[in-house]
Amino acid sequence: MITKSSLKGVLGFFIVILIGIGLALAGSQHGASALGVPIFALAVGLIFSIQWLVFIPAFAMQTEKFFDITGALTYISVTLITVLLSPSVDTRVILLLIMV
């Protein structure tokens, strides 16, 4: 039998997915694409994927050890990937990459 608590969890899961898809679509309007996929949407999908993949073992072990390093690695990797996939990389983009 489905409990009220588990129903809330499943509902919350789908709400978060829909919010993520909405943000990815809204942020991708008139943006650059790589292989037919908007780079912004690709970044949102990559961020969600990395965070959820790390959440699984962290939840199983009931630990928060992974989250700081995962957040940093996610931030750095997504920033680098979006710059590398950008159609034009100039001095301003490189400067922003270094400063971020």
Coordinates of C-alpha atoms in Angstrom, one line a residue:
M1 CA 0.0 0.0 0.0
I2 CA 1.2 3.5 -0.8
T3 CA 1.7 5.7 2.2
K4 CA 1.0 9.4 2.3
S5 CA 4.8 10.0 2.8
S6 CA 5.9 7.9 -0.2
L7 CA 3.2 9.6 -2.3
K8 CA 4.6 13.0 -1.4
G9 CA 8.1 11.8 -2.3
V10 CA 7.0 10.6 -5.7
L11 CA 5.0 13.8 -6.4
G12 CA 7.9 15.9 -5.3
F13 CA 10.2 13.9 -7.6
F14 CA 8.0 14.6 -10.6
I15 CA 7.6 18.3 -9.7
V16 CA 11.4 18.8 -9.5
I17 CA 11.7 17.0 -12.9
L18 CA 9.1 19.3 -14.5
I19 CA 10.7 22.4 -13.0
G20 CA 14.1 21.3 -14.4
I21 CA 12.7 20.7 -17.8
G22 CA 10.9 24.0 -17.7
L23 CA 14.1 25.9 -16.8
A24 CA 16.0 24.0 -19.5
L25 CA 13.5 24.9 -22.1
A26 CA 13.1 28.5 -21.0
G27 CA 16.9 29.1 -20.8
S28 CA 17.5 27.5 -24.2
Q29 CA 15.4 29.9 -26.2
H30 CA 17.5 31.5 -28.9
G31 CA 20.6 30.0 -27.4
A32 CA 23.6 28.2 -29.0
S33 CA 23.3 24.6 -29.9
A34 CA 25.7 21.7 -30.1
L35 CA 24.7 18.7 -32.3
G36 CA 21.1 20.0 -32.4
V37 CA 20.8 20.2 -28.7
P38 CA 20.7 23.6 -26.9
I39 CA 23.8 23.9 -24.8
F40 CA 21.9 25.4 -21.9
A41 CA 19.5 22.4 -21.8
L42 CA 22.5 20.0 -22.1
A43 CA 24.1 21.7 -19.1
V44 CA 20.8 21.5 -17.0
G45 CA 20.5 17.8 -17.9
L46 CA 24.2 17.1 -17.0
I47 CA 23.8 18.9 -13.7
F48 CA 20.7 16.9 -12.8
S49 CA 22.3 13.6 -13.9
I50 CA 25.5 14.1 -11.9
Q51 CA 23.7 15.2 -8.7
W52 CA 21.3 12.3 -8.8
L53 CA 24.0 9.8 -9.5
V54 CA 25.9 10.9 -6.5
F55 CA 22.7 11.1 -4.4
I56 CA 22.1 7.4 -4.8
P57 CA 25.1 6.1 -2.9
A58 CA 25.0 9.0 -0.5
F59 CA 21.4 8.2 0.4
A60 CA 22.2 4.5 0.7
M61 CA 25.1 5.2 3.1
Q62 CA 23.2 8.1 4.9
T63 CA 26.2 10.4 4.4
E64 CA 26.7 13.9 3.1
K65 CA 30.4 13.4 2.5
F66 CA 30.0 13.5 -1.3
F67 CA 28.1 16.7 -1.8
D68 CA 30.8 19.4 -1.4
I69 CA 33.2 17.7 -3.8
T70 CA 30.4 16.8 -6.2
G71 CA 29.1 20.3 -6.3
A72 CA 32.5 21.7 -7.1
L73 CA 33.2 19.1 -9.7
T74 CA 29.8 19.6 -11.3
Y75 CA 30.3 23.4 -11.4
I76 CA 33.7 23.2 -12.9
S77 CA 32.9 20.4 -15.4
V78 CA 29.7 22.0 -16.7
T79 CA 31.4 25.4 -17.0
L80 CA 34.2 23.9 -19.1
I81 CA 31.8 21.8 -21.2
T82 CA 29.6 24.8 -22.0
V83 CA 32.6 26.9 -23.0
L84 CA 34.0 24.1 -25.2
L85 CA 30.7 23.6 -26.9
S86 CA 30.1 27.3 -27.5
P87 CA 30.3 28.3 -31.2
S88 CA 32.5 31.2 -30.5
V89 CA 35.1 31.4 -27.8
D90 CA 36.8 34.8 -27.6
T91 CA 39.0 36.6 -25.0
R92 CA 35.9 37.7 -23.0
V93 CA 34.6 34.1 -22.7
I94 CA 38.0 32.8 -21.6
L95 CA 38.3 35.6 -19.0
L96 CA 34.8 34.8 -17.6
L97 CA 35.7 31.1 -17.5
I98 CA 38.9 31.9 -15.5
M99 CA 37.1 34.3 -13.2
V100 CA 34.2 32.0 -12.4

